[in-house]
Structure formats: structure tokens, C-alpha cells
Amino acid sequence: MNSLEDPLLWWNGSYERLTRVRIHPLDRGFQFGDGVFETIRVQKGKPIFLQDHLERLTLSLKALGFALRHEYFPWVNTRGERVETKSVEEIINHLIEVNSLSGCICRVKVLVSRGVVEGLSLPEPTKPTVFIMAFQYRPPEPDIYDHGWDIITVKDIFTPYLARYKVTSYLGYLVAKNCAVKKGSAEALLVDRSGNISEGASSSILVCKDGRWVEPLTEWKLPGVTIRQVARILSTMGHEVTSQPVGVSDLYECETIWLMNSMVGIMPVRTINHRRVPDLKKDIAASIRKRMFG
């Protein structure tokens, strides 16, 4: 069995083949979806925005009551005070080399569960389960970026408190995504309890109306790593990004809608609820993707 069929991964402090990894049936990640994760794009051997991803992961761990101990989380320094990327970069580079992924665009997932510990609250884990995995990623074809995605909005599918963190309790987002797929769309935008757009099932959203770029304002969403970088690049191009509530009806008045995440980069939207979006701004989107990914 070769590395493509049985890849090497980093598991609880050591390297192990996927087929040899065993998850305890009482692991809280399996029992309750009690964990957090990050997905990171690696291009030309470089993990894109690794510091930002690890900082967001660490904030999620803190919020959910994980003690930040270096022996479990190699990206946290020995005092548990700050995030350091070097050790994780070394792990990722080793996984890419051993799994024959050099020269490929890769998807790296860092996943943490609370492990095996009793209690129906959020007890401090005695030994969390930690994975780092690397797989080949095939981004959308150029014509998909050129044509853009068809997307829909969905109501009543979001988790208010947990929306702020990238948790493994992901079923609500998968249900929303499935609603989109069943209707022949690529993505679903979630509508919060105030009737405003929060985020996509697997993406952040940025809109342009009357020449102004706006990030939908809501407290019920994940702070996006990629959207922060896109906003920074837009500012260097003379475009300020502001935040304000965006309702479903507001989307129909936007000239441009972009979705973004760490793997896809920026994906223009072609239609929203079967209504045509006037301007994909695909050339600007392509330029920003190139600046982010090289």
C-alpha cells in the first residue's frame, strides 16, 4: 500500500499511517462533535496564512475551555502565551514530502477534539486528540471562476454561539450546503435571526454596491481568514471595505457578490436565488487570488 492509499499523518505527537490510527469510541469528538479545526491551503510548499489559521484555532480552543499546553499543541509556545508556526510548518513539510505531494496544491487539516473525558459540560481535557493531515487539493477549473457560482439563501440553519468558532459540530452547515446542492446551486448563504446575511455554509461573503465594498455585519459568523486578506489587498487597490448589515433583499441590489475561503480563494457569484448578479469582477478577483496564492 503506497502513501496515496495510506498517507502518513501527525497524530498526538507522532507520525502514523492513516490505517493504523484508532479513535476511542468514547472520544468526545466522535460522541458530541466536541472539537475545533482549521483547513489550510499549501501552495508551492508554503502554508498560506498559517499564522492567522493557528491564531484562530487557538482562540477557539480557549473559548471552549482547552488548556493551551505545548505538549499537545505544537503551535503554542511552552508558556502557552503565543502562537508559533515553525513546528507546524516542519510537520506539514514532512507530510507533504513523505506523501509524495511536493509540487501539488494541498489541503492541510488541523483537527482537535477534547478526547476521552467524562461530563456533559466542557470539562478540561486530560489528553486531547490532535491530527494534522495533508491531501492533494484540486481547485475549481478556470472556467468555473470565470462563470461564477449559482447560490441560494437559507433560513433557520445556523448555530448562534458556535458560529464564532470553527468547530467540528458542522452538521448545520452541511445541511445548508445540501439544500443548495439539491437545488442545483454551489453554495448556501445563511440568514441570521435578524434576517441578515451572516456567511456561506463554507465561505465568507463580500458584496459591492454602488462602488462600495461591504462585509455583512453580524455577530453570528466565523471571523474569516481569507476575507481579512482580501480586504487588505482591496485597500491597497484603493477600495475601502466597510461592515454593515446586509439583508436578503439588499443582495439583489448589489453589482458584485464574492464568496471566499482558504481553499477556493475568491469565487464570484453569478446568480443569487436565480437572480443574475450584474458584474462578477472576475479580473479583479483573479488578480487578488494570484497575490494571495502566487
Short mmCIF file of C-alpha atoms in Angstrom, two decimals:
data_model
loop_
_atom_site.label_atom_id
_atom_site.label_comp_id
_atom_site.label_asym_id
_atom_site.label_seq_id
_atom_site.Cartn_x
_atom_site.Cartn_y
_atom_site.Cartn_z
CA MET A 1 0.00 0.00 0.00
CA ASN A 2 1.55 3.31 -1.08
CA SER A 3 1.41 6.77 0.51
CA LEU A 4 -1.57 7.79 -1.64
CA GLU A 5 -3.64 4.86 -0.35
CA ASP A 6 -2.35 5.01 3.23
CA PRO A 7 -1.00 8.52 3.85
CA LEU A 8 1.15 9.49 6.78
CA LEU A 9 -0.36 11.91 9.27
CA TRP A 10 0.64 13.53 12.54
CA TRP A 11 -1.39 12.14 15.40
CA ASN A 12 -0.99 13.00 19.08
CA GLY A 13 2.67 13.92 18.83
CA SER A 14 3.98 11.31 16.41
CA TYR A 15 3.72 10.26 12.77
CA GLU A 16 1.43 7.36 11.90
CA ARG A 17 -0.18 5.80 8.85
CA LEU A 18 -3.86 6.56 8.42
CA THR A 19 -4.89 2.89 8.56
CA ARG A 20 -3.13 2.47 11.91
CA VAL A 21 -4.82 5.39 13.65
CA ARG A 22 -7.54 4.42 16.11
CA ILE A 23 -10.11 6.76 17.66
CA HIS A 24 -11.53 5.73 21.01
CA PRO A 25 -15.33 5.21 20.78
CA LEU A 26 -15.75 7.50 23.80
CA ASP A 27 -13.76 10.33 22.23
CA ARG A 28 -15.91 13.44 22.60
CA GLY A 29 -15.20 14.45 19.02
CA PHE A 30 -16.97 11.26 17.94
CA GLN A 31 -19.62 11.38 20.66
CA PHE A 32 -20.58 15.06 20.55
CA GLY A 33 -18.63 16.82 17.79
CA ASP A 34 -16.66 18.43 20.64
CA GLY A 35 -13.66 19.88 18.83
CA VAL A 36 -12.27 22.53 16.52
CA PHE A 37 -10.37 22.54 13.24
CA GLU A 38 -8.70 24.62 10.55
CA THR A 39 -8.21 23.95 6.85
CA ILE A 40 -5.10 25.44 5.26
CA ARG A 41 -4.07 25.70 1.62
CA VAL A 42 -0.46 24.84 0.80
CA GLN A 43 0.91 26.11 -2.49
CA LYS A 44 4.50 25.81 -3.72
CA GLY A 45 5.36 24.30 -0.35
CA LYS A 46 4.06 27.30 1.59
CA PRO A 47 1.12 27.08 4.03
CA ILE A 48 -0.98 30.13 3.14
CA PHE A 49 -1.83 32.42 6.10
CA LEU A 50 -0.67 29.76 8.58
CA GLN A 51 -0.24 32.25 11.43
CA ASP A 52 -3.81 33.51 11.01
CA HIS A 53 -5.24 30.00 10.95
CA LEU A 54 -3.35 28.89 14.05
CA GLU A 55 -4.31 32.05 15.93
CA ARG A 56 -7.99 31.49 15.11
CA LEU A 57 -7.67 27.83 16.12
CA THR A 58 -6.10 28.85 19.43
CA LEU A 59 -8.86 31.39 20.13
CA SER A 60 -11.43 28.65 19.53
CA LEU A 61 -9.59 26.30 21.90
CA LYS A 62 -9.51 28.98 24.60
CA ALA A 63 -13.21 29.76 24.20
CA LEU A 64 -14.13 26.09 24.57
CA GLY A 65 -12.04 25.53 27.68
CA PHE A 66 -8.94 23.77 26.36
CA ALA A 67 -5.76 24.36 28.35
CA LEU A 68 -3.09 25.58 25.91
CA ARG A 69 -0.29 23.12 26.60
CA HIS A 70 2.67 22.82 24.25
CA GLU A 71 2.90 19.06 24.78
CA TYR A 72 -0.45 18.68 22.97
CA PHE A 73 -0.49 21.70 20.67
CA PRO A 74 2.90 22.21 18.98
CA TRP A 75 1.95 25.67 17.68
CA VAL A 76 1.58 27.05 21.22
CA ASN A 77 4.86 28.05 22.85
CA THR A 78 5.97 26.34 26.06
CA ARG A 79 4.37 29.03 28.23
CA GLY A 80 1.09 28.85 26.34
CA GLU A 81 1.37 32.57 25.64
CA ARG A 82 1.60 32.88 21.88
CA VAL A 83 1.34 31.05 18.57
CA GLU A 84 4.50 29.98 16.76
CA THR A 85 4.32 28.45 13.29
CA LYS A 86 7.75 26.83 12.90
CA SER A 87 6.95 23.41 14.38
CA VAL A 88 3.71 23.09 12.40
CA GLU A 89 5.47 24.13 9.19
CA GLU A 90 8.00 21.36 9.81
CA ILE A 91 5.21 18.82 10.33
CA ILE A 92 3.40 19.96 7.16
CA ASN A 93 6.60 19.87 5.09
CA HIS A 94 7.35 16.34 6.28
CA LEU A 95 3.83 15.13 5.48
CA ILE A 96 3.98 16.65 2.01
CA GLU A 97 7.36 15.08 1.27
CA VAL A 98 6.58 11.60 2.61
CA ASN A 99 3.14 11.51 0.98
CA SER A 100 4.60 12.45 -2.44
CA LEU A 101 2.70 15.74 -2.57
CA SER A 102 5.60 18.00 -3.48
CA GLY A 103 4.59 20.27 -6.35
CA CYS A 104 0.88 19.77 -5.64
CA ILE A 105 -1.63 22.21 -4.22
CA CYS A 106 -2.50 20.67 -0.86
CA ARG A 107 -5.27 20.84 1.71
CA VAL A 108 -3.98 20.55 5.26
CA LYS A 109 -6.41 19.97 8.09
CA VAL A 110 -5.54 20.55 11.75
CA LEU A 111 -8.19 18.96 13.95
CA VAL A 112 -8.51 18.85 17.74
CA SER A 113 -11.10 17.01 19.84
CA ARG A 114 -11.48 17.02 23.62
CA GLY A 115 -10.56 13.34 23.70
CA VAL A 116 -11.94 10.92 26.29
CA VAL A 117 -13.21 12.74 29.37
CA GLU A 118 -16.48 12.43 31.28
CA GLY A 119 -19.04 15.15 31.77
CA LEU A 120 -21.83 16.84 29.86
CA SER A 121 -20.39 20.33 30.19
CA LEU A 122 -17.00 21.30 28.74
CA PRO A 123 -14.52 19.57 31.08
CA GLU A 124 -10.84 20.33 30.68
CA PRO A 125 -9.39 17.54 28.53
CA THR A 126 -6.85 15.25 30.14
CA LYS A 127 -5.48 14.26 26.74
CA PRO A 128 -7.00 15.87 23.64
CA THR A 129 -6.87 14.13 20.27
CA VAL A 130 -4.86 16.12 17.71
CA PHE A 131 -4.46 15.40 13.99
CA ILE A 132 -2.57 17.14 11.22
CA MET A 133 -3.31 15.72 7.76
CA ALA A 134 -2.29 16.69 4.21
CA PHE A 135 -4.05 15.72 0.98
CA GLN A 136 -3.89 16.87 -2.61
CA TYR A 137 -6.38 19.61 -3.47
CA ARG A 138 -7.76 20.29 -6.93
CA PRO A 139 -9.11 23.85 -7.13
CA PRO A 140 -12.02 24.74 -9.40
CA GLU A 141 -11.19 24.89 -13.10
CA PRO A 142 -10.53 28.37 -14.56
CA ASP A 143 -13.87 28.41 -16.38
CA ILE A 144 -15.68 27.94 -13.06
CA TYR A 145 -14.01 31.07 -11.70
CA ASP A 146 -14.89 32.87 -14.95
CA HIS A 147 -18.55 31.87 -14.91
CA GLY A 148 -19.06 32.12 -11.14
CA TRP A 149 -21.30 30.14 -8.81
CA ASP A 150 -25.06 29.99 -8.54
CA ILE A 151 -26.04 30.29 -4.87
CA ILE A 152 -29.14 30.43 -2.68
CA THR A 153 -30.09 31.75 0.76
CA VAL A 154 -31.40 29.50 3.54
CA LYS A 155 -33.11 30.36 6.83
CA ASP A 156 -33.11 28.73 10.26
CA ILE A 157 -29.87 26.78 9.75
CA PHE A 158 -27.15 28.25 11.90
CA THR A 159 -25.76 27.87 15.40
CA PRO A 160 -25.58 31.30 17.06
CA TYR A 161 -22.90 30.88 19.74
CA LEU A 162 -20.77 28.30 17.95
CA ALA A 163 -20.84 30.26 14.68
CA ARG A 164 -17.95 32.33 16.04
CA TYR A 165 -15.64 29.30 16.19
CA LYS A 166 -14.54 26.73 13.63
CA VAL A 167 -15.99 23.76 15.47
CA THR A 168 -16.29 20.17 14.32
CA SER A 169 -20.05 20.32 15.06
CA TYR A 170 -20.56 21.09 11.39
CA LEU A 171 -23.84 19.35 10.65
CA GLY A 172 -25.89 22.55 10.34
CA TYR A 173 -23.57 23.87 7.65
CA LEU A 174 -23.68 20.55 5.81
CA VAL A 175 -27.49 20.62 5.87
CA ALA A 176 -27.39 24.14 4.39
CA LYS A 177 -24.91 23.04 1.73
CA ASN A 178 -27.10 20.07 0.91
CA CYS A 179 -30.08 22.39 0.42
CA ALA A 180 -28.02 24.26 -2.17
CA VAL A 181 -26.85 21.11 -3.95
CA LYS A 182 -30.40 19.76 -4.18
CA LYS A 183 -31.43 22.99 -5.89
CA GLY A 184 -28.55 22.85 -8.35
CA SER A 185 -26.53 25.56 -6.58
CA ALA A 186 -22.95 25.57 -5.36
CA GLU A 187 -23.33 27.32 -2.00
CA ALA A 188 -25.89 28.42 0.57
CA LEU A 189 -25.85 31.76 2.38
CA LEU A 190 -27.09 31.60 5.96
CA VAL A 191 -29.63 34.13 7.20
CA ASP A 192 -29.29 35.07 10.88
CA ARG A 193 -32.10 35.57 13.39
CA SER A 194 -32.39 39.25 12.42
CA GLY A 195 -32.96 38.39 8.78
CA ASN A 196 -29.47 39.47 7.73
CA ILE A 197 -26.83 37.51 5.83
CA SER A 198 -24.18 36.01 8.09
CA GLU A 199 -21.92 33.79 5.94
CA GLY A 200 -21.89 30.92 3.50
CA ALA A 201 -22.05 27.29 4.57
CA SER A 202 -18.35 27.05 3.72
CA SER A 203 -17.40 30.62 2.87
CA SER A 204 -17.31 34.28 3.82
CA ILE A 205 -19.12 36.87 1.69
CA LEU A 206 -18.17 40.29 0.37
CA VAL A 207 -20.50 42.45 -1.71
CA CYS A 208 -20.11 45.58 -3.79
CA LYS A 209 -22.97 48.08 -4.09
CA ASP A 210 -22.72 51.49 -5.72
CA GLY A 211 -18.96 51.01 -5.94
CA ARG A 212 -18.59 50.34 -2.19
CA TRP A 213 -17.32 47.04 -0.82
CA VAL A 214 -19.20 45.76 2.22
CA GLU A 215 -18.71 42.80 4.54
CA PRO A 216 -22.06 41.76 6.07
CA LEU A 217 -22.16 42.75 9.74
CA THR A 218 -23.46 40.15 12.18
CA GLU A 219 -22.19 38.60 15.39
CA TRP A 220 -23.23 35.14 14.21
CA LYS A 221 -20.37 34.19 11.92
CA LEU A 222 -16.82 32.89 11.86
CA PRO A 223 -14.11 35.57 11.58
CA GLY A 224 -12.78 34.70 8.13
CA VAL A 225 -9.04 34.42 7.49
CA THR A 226 -9.33 34.87 3.73
CA ILE A 227 -11.79 37.77 3.78
CA ARG A 228 -9.40 39.69 6.03
CA GLN A 229 -6.62 39.24 3.47
CA VAL A 230 -8.91 40.16 0.58
CA ALA A 231 -9.98 43.34 2.37
CA ARG A 232 -6.33 44.21 2.96
CA ILE A 233 -5.47 43.74 -0.72
CA LEU A 234 -8.53 45.72 -1.84
CA SER A 235 -7.39 48.60 0.37
CA THR A 236 -4.02 48.65 -1.43
CA MET A 237 -6.01 48.96 -4.66
CA GLY A 238 -7.88 51.99 -3.32
CA HIS A 239 -11.06 50.19 -2.25
CA GLU A 240 -12.13 50.52 1.37
CA VAL A 241 -14.13 47.64 2.86
CA THR A 242 -16.76 48.60 5.44
CA SER A 243 -19.12 46.48 7.55
CA GLN A 244 -22.88 46.87 7.81
CA PRO A 245 -25.93 44.59 7.99
CA VAL A 246 -26.94 43.12 4.64
CA GLY A 247 -30.42 41.68 4.18
CA VAL A 248 -31.51 39.21 1.53
CA SER A 249 -33.23 41.95 -0.47
CA ASP A 250 -30.02 44.02 -0.34
CA LEU A 251 -28.21 41.25 -2.22
CA TYR A 252 -30.48 41.79 -5.22
CA GLU A 253 -29.25 45.39 -5.47
CA CYS A 254 -25.55 44.51 -5.36
CA GLU A 255 -23.48 44.78 -8.51
CA THR A 256 -20.98 42.16 -7.32
CA ILE A 257 -21.01 39.30 -4.80
CA TRP A 258 -17.89 37.33 -3.93
CA LEU A 259 -17.54 34.23 -1.80
CA MET A 260 -14.20 33.23 -0.33
CA ASN A 261 -12.46 30.63 1.76
CA SER A 262 -8.93 29.40 2.30
CA MET A 263 -9.03 26.75 -0.41
CA VAL A 264 -11.01 28.37 -3.23
CA GLY A 265 -9.73 31.91 -2.70
CA ILE A 266 -12.33 34.21 -4.28
CA MET A 267 -15.29 32.81 -6.20
CA PRO A 268 -17.56 35.32 -7.97
CA VAL A 269 -21.31 34.72 -7.74
CA ARG A 270 -23.30 34.50 -10.98
CA THR A 271 -26.81 34.20 -9.54
CA ILE A 272 -28.40 34.59 -6.10
CA ASN A 273 -31.76 32.83 -5.69
CA HIS A 274 -31.88 32.58 -9.50
CA ARG A 275 -31.39 36.34 -9.96
CA ARG A 276 -28.44 37.41 -12.08
CA VAL A 277 -25.61 39.33 -10.40
CA PRO A 278 -24.60 42.09 -12.87
CA ASP A 279 -20.80 42.17 -12.56
CA LEU A 280 -18.56 39.28 -11.47
CA LYS A 281 -15.45 41.49 -11.41
CA LYS A 282 -13.64 38.29 -12.31
CA ASP A 283 -10.44 40.03 -13.42
CA ILE A 284 -10.04 41.77 -10.06
CA ALA A 285 -10.85 38.50 -8.28
CA ALA A 286 -8.23 36.66 -10.34
CA SER A 287 -5.66 39.35 -9.59
CA ILE A 288 -6.26 39.06 -5.84
CA ARG A 289 -6.13 35.25 -5.97
CA LYS A 290 -2.76 35.50 -7.67
CA ARG A 291 -1.48 37.86 -4.99
CA MET A 292 -2.65 35.52 -2.25
CA PHE A 293 -1.59 32.20 -3.73
CA GLY A 294 1.20 33.16 -6.14
#
